[in-house]
PDB file of C-alpha atoms in Angstrom:
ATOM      1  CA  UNK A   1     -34.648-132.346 115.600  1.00 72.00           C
ATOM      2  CA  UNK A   2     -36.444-131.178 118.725  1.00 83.00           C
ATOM      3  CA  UNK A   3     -34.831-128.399 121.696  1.00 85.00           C
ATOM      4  CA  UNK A   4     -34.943-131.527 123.683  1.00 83.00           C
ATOM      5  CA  UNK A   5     -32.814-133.870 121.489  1.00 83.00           C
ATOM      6  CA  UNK A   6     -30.456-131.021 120.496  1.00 87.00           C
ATOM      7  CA  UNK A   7     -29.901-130.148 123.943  1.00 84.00           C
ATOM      8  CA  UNK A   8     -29.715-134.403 125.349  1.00 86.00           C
ATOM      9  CA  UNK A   9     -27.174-134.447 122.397  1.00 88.00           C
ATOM     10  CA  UNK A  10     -24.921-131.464 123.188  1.00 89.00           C
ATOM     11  CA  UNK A  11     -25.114-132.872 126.778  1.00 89.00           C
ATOM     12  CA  UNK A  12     -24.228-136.444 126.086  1.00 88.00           C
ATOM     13  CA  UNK A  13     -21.006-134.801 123.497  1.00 90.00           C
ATOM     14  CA  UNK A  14     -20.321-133.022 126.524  1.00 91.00           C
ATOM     15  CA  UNK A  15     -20.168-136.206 128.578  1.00 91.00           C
ATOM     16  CA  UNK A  16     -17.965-138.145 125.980  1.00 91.00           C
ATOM     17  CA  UNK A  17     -15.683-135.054 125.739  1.00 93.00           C
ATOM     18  CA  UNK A  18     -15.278-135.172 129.444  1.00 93.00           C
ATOM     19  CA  UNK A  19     -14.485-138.645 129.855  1.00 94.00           C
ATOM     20  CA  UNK A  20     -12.048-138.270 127.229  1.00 95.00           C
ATOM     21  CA  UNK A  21     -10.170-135.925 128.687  1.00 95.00           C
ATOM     22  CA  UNK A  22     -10.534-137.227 132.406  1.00 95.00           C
ATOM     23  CA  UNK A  23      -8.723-140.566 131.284  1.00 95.00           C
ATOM     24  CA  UNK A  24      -6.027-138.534 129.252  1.00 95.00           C
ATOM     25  CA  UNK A  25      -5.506-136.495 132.677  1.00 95.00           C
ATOM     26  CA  UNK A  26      -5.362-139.947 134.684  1.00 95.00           C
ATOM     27  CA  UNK A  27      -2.909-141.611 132.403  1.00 96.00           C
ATOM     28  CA  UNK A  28      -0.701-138.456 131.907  1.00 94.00           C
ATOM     29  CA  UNK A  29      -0.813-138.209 135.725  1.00 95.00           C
ATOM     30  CA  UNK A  30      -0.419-142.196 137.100  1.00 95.00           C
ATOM     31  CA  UNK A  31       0.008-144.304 133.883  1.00 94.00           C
ATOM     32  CA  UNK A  32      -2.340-146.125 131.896  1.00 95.00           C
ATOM     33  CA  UNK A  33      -2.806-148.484 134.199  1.00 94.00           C
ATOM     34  CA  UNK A  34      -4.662-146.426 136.709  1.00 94.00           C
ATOM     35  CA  UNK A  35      -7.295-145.723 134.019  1.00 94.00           C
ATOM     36  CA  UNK A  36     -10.091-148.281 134.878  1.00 92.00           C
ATOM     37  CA  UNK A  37     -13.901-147.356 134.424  1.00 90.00           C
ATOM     38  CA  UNK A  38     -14.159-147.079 138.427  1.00 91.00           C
ATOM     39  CA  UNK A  39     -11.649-144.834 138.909  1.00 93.00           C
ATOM     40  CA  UNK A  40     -12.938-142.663 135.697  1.00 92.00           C
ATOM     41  CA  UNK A  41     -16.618-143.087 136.735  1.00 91.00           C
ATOM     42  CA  UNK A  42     -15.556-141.472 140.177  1.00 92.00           C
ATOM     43  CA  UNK A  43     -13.424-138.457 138.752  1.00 92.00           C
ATOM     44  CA  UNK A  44     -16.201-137.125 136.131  1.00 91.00           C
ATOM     45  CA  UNK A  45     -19.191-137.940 138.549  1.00 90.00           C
ATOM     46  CA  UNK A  46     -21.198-140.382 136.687  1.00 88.00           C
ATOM     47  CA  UNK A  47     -22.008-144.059 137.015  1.00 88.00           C
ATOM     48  CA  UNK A  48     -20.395-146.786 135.385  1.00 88.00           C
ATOM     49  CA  UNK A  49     -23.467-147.679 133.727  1.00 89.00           C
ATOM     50  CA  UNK A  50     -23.223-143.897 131.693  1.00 87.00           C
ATOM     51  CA  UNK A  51     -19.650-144.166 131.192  1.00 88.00           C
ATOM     52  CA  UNK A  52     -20.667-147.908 129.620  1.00 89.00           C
ATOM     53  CA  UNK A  53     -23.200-146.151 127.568  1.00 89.00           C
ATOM     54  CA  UNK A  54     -20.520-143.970 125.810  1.00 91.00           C
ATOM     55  CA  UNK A  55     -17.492-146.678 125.636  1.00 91.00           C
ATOM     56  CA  UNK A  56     -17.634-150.322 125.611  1.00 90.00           C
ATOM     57  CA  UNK A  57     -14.290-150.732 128.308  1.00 87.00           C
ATOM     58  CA  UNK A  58     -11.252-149.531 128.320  1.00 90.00           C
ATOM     59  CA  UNK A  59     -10.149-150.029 124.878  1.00 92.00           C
ATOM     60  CA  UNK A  60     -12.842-148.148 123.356  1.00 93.00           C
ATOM     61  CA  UNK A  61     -11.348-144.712 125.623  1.00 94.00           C
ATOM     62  CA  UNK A  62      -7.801-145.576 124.780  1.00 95.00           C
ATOM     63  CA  UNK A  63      -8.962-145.193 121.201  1.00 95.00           C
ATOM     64  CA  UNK A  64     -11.202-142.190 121.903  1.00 95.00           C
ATOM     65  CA  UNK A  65      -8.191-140.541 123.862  1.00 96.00           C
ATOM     66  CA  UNK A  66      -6.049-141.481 120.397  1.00 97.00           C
ATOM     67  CA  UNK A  67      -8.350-139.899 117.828  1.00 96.00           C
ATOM     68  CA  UNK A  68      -8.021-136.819 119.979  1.00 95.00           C
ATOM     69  CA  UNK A  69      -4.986-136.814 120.454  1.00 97.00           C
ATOM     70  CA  UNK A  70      -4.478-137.011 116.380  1.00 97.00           C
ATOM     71  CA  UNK A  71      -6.399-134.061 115.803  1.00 97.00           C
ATOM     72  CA  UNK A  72      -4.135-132.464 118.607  1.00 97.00           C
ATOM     73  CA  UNK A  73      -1.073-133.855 116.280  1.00 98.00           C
ATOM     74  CA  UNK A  74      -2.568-132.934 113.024  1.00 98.00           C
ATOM     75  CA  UNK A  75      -2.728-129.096 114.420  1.00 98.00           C
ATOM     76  CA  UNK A  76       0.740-129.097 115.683  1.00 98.00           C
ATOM     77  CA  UNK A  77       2.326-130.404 112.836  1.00 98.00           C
ATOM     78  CA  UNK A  78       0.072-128.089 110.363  1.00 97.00           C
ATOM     79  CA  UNK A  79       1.611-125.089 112.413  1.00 97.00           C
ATOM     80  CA  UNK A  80       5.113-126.343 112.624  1.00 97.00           C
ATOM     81  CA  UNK A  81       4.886-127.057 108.494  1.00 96.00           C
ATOM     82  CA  UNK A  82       3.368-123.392 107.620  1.00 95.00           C
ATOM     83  CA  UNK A  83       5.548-121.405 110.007  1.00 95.00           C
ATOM     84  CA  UNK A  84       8.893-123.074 108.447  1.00 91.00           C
ATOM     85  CA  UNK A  85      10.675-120.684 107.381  1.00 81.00           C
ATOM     86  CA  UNK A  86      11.682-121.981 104.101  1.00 82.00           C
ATOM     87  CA  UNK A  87       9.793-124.898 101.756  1.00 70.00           C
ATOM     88  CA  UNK A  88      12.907-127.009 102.425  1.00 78.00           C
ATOM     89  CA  UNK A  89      12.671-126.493 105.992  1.00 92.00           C
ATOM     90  CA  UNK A  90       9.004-128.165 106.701  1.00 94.00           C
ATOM     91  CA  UNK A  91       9.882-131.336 106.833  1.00 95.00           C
ATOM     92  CA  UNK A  92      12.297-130.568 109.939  1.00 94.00           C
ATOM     93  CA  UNK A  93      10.064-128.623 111.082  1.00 96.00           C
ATOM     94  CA  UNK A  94       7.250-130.974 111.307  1.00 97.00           C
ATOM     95  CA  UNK A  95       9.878-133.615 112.700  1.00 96.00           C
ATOM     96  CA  UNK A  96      11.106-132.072 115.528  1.00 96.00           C
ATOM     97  CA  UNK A  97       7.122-131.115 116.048  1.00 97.00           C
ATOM     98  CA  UNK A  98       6.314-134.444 115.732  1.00 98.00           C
ATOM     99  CA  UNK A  99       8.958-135.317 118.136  1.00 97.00           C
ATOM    100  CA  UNK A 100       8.257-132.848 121.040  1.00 96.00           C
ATOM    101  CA  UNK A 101       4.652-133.481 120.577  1.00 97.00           C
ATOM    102  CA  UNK A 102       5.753-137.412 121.761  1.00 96.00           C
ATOM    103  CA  UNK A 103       7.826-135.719 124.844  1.00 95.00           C
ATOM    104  CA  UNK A 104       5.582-133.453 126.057  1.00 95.00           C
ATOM    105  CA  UNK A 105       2.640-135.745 125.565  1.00 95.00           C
ATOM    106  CA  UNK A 106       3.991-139.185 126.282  1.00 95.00           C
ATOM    107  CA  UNK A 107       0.899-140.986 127.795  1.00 95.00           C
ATOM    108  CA  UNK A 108      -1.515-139.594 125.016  1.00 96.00           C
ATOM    109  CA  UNK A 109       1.466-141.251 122.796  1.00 97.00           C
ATOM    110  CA  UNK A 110       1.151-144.238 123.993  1.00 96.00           C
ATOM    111  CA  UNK A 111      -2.618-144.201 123.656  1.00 96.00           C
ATOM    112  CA  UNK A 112      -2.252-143.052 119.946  1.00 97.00           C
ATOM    113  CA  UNK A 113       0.794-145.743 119.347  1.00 95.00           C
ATOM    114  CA  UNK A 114       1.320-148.102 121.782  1.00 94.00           C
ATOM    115  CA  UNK A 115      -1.577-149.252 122.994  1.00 94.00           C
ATOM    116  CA  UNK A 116      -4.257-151.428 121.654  1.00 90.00           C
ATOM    117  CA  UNK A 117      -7.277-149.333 119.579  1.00 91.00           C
ATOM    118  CA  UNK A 118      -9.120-150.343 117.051  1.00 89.00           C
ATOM    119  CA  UNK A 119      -8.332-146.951 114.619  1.00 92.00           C
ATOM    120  CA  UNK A 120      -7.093-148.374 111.434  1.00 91.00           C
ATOM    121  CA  UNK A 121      -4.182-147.397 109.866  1.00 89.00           C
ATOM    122  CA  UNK A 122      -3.188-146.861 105.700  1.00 86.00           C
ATOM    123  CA  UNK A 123      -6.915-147.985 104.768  1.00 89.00           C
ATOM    124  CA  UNK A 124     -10.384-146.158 103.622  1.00 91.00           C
ATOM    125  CA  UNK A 125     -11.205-146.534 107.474  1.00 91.00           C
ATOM    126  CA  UNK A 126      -8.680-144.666 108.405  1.00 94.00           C
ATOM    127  CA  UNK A 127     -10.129-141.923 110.174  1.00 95.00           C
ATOM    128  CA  UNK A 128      -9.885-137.974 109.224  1.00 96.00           C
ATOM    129  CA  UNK A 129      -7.572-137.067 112.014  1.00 96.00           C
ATOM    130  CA  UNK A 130      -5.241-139.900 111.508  1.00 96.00           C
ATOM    131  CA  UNK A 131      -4.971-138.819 107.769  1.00 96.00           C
ATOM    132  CA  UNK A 132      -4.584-135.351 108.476  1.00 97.00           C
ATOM    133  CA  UNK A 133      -1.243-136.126 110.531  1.00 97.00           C
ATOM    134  CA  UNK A 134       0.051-138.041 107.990  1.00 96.00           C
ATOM    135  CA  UNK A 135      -0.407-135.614 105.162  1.00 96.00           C
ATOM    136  CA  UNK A 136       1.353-133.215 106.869  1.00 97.00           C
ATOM    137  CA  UNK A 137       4.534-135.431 106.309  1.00 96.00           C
ATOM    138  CA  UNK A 138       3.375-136.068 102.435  1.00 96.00           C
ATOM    139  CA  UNK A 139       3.236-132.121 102.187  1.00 95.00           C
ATOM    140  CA  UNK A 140       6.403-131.384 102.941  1.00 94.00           C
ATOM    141  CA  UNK A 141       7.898-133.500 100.122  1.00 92.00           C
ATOM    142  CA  UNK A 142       7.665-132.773  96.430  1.00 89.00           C
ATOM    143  CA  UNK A 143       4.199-132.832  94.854  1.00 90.00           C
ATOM    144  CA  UNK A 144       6.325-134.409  92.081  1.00 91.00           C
ATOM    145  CA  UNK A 145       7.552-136.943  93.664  1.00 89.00           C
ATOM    146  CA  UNK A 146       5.188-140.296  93.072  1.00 92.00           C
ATOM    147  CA  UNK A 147       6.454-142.380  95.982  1.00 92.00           C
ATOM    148  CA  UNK A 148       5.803-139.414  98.704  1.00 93.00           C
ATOM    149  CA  UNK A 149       3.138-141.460 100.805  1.00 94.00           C
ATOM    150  CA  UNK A 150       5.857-143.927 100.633  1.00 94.00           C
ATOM    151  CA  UNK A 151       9.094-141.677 102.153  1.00 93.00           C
ATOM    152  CA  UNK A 152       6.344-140.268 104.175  1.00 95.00           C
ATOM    153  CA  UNK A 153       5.612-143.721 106.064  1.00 94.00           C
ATOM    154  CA  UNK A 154       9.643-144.202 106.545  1.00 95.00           C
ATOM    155  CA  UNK A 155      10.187-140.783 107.797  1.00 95.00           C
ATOM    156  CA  UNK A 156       6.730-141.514 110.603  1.00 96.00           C
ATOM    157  CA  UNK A 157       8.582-145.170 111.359  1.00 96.00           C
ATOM    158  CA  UNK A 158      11.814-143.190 111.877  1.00 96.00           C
ATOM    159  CA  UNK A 159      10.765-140.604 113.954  1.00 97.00           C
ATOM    160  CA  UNK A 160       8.295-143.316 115.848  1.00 97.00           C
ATOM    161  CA  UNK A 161      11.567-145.380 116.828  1.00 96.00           C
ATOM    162  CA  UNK A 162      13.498-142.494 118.087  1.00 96.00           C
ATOM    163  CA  UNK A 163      10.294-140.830 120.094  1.00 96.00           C
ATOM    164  CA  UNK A 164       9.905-144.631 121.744  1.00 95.00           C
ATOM    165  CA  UNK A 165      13.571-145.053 122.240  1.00 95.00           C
ATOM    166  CA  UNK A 166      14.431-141.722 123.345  1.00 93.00           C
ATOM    167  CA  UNK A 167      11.322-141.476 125.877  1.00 90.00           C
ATOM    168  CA  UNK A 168      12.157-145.363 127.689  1.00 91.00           C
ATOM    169  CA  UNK A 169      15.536-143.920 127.690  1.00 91.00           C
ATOM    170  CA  UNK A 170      17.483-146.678 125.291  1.00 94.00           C
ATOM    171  CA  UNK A 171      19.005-143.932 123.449  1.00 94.00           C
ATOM    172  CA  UNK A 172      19.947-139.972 124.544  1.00 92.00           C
ATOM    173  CA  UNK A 173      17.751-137.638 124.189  1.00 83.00           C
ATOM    174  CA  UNK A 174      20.211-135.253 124.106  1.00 87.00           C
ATOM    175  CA  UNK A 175      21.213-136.625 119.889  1.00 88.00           C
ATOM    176  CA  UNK A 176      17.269-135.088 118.313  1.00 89.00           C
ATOM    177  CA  UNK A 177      18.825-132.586 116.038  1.00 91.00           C
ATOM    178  CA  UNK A 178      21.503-134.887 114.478  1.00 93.00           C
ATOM    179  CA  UNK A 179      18.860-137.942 114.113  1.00 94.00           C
ATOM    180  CA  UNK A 180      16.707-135.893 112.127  1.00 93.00           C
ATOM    181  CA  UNK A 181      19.509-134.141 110.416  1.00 92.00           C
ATOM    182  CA  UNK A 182      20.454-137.673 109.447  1.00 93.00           C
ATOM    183  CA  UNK A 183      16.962-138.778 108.485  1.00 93.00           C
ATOM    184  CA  UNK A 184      16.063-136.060 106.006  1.00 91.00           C
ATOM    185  CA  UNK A 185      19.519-136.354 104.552  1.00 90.00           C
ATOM    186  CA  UNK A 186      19.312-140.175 104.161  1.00 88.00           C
ATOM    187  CA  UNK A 187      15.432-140.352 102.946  1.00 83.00           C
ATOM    188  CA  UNK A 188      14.884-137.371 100.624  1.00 76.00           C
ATOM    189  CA  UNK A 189      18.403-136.223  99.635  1.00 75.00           C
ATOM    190  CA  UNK A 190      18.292-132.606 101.559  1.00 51.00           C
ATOM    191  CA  UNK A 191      21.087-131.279 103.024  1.00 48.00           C
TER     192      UNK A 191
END
């Protein structure tokens, strides 16, 4: 590869990066809704046209915005799993990560969860970053245990209801440590 094409490449990464975070910003600051290609097109300077030459519409971002916002996951949950201060504490740990990570982040939630993308879940397709997040649930349980990916799936589903219900409000917030206290008890037996 050429100077030329390395340096049209960085540029257009540079572009998609950009855009990616621009629509993150506008959705964390006015709601999904205010994320249209116009309004995006305006805020990082280019034409509708370029943004159309990275993403094909809106749901193409939304999914753009997910995948990086799963690597983001994947890295908080890695840190919250390896700076537990016990084995047997990881899996709280990486639940009450998991859990502020949907609080502090709750329209790049809704872009990874809510939202229509086409990122494909529990399949070869699945992508690296989505995999990544989930392992760090199957880590935390017992390399001998043969249905982990399975208690790993129930304790995401758990935690996904109470991060949706606590954050529209439908349950209080203010009950975190005794949900999860509840979960791990109830799912894999810990105290």
């Amino acid at each position: 590869m050429s100077a030329i094409s390395e340096r049209r490449e960085r540029e257009r990464a540079h572009r998609h990066q950009l855009i990616i975070t621009a629509a993150r910003e506008l959705a964390e600051a006015e709601g999904w809704e205010a994320v249209t290609t116009r309004r995006l097109a305006e805020r990082v300077e280019y034409s509708q046209p370029v943004l159309y030459s990275h993403f094909n519409g809106k749901d193409a971002i939304v999914s753009a915005v997910a995948l990086d916002g799963f690597s983001q996951l994947a890295a908080h949950l890695s840190h919250a799993r390896q700076a537990a201060a016990e084995p047997g504490q990881a899996l709280r740990a990486v639940s009450h990560a998991y859990l502020a990570f949907a609080t502090e982040r709750p329209a790049l939630y809704q872009a990874m969860f809510i939202l229509p993308t086409d990122l494909k879940f529990a399949s070869t397709e699945t992508p690296a970053p989505l995999r990544a997040s989930f392992d760090e649930f199957v880590n935390c349980l017992h390399p001998d245990n043969e249905r982990r990916e399975l208690f790993a799936e129930v304790i995401w589903s758990a935690l996904h209801g109470i991060a949706v219900l606590s954050g529209s409000g439908r349950i209080p917030p203010d009950g975190q440590e005794e949900r999860v206290d509840l979960l791990i008890a109830q799912i894999v037996g810990a105290p």
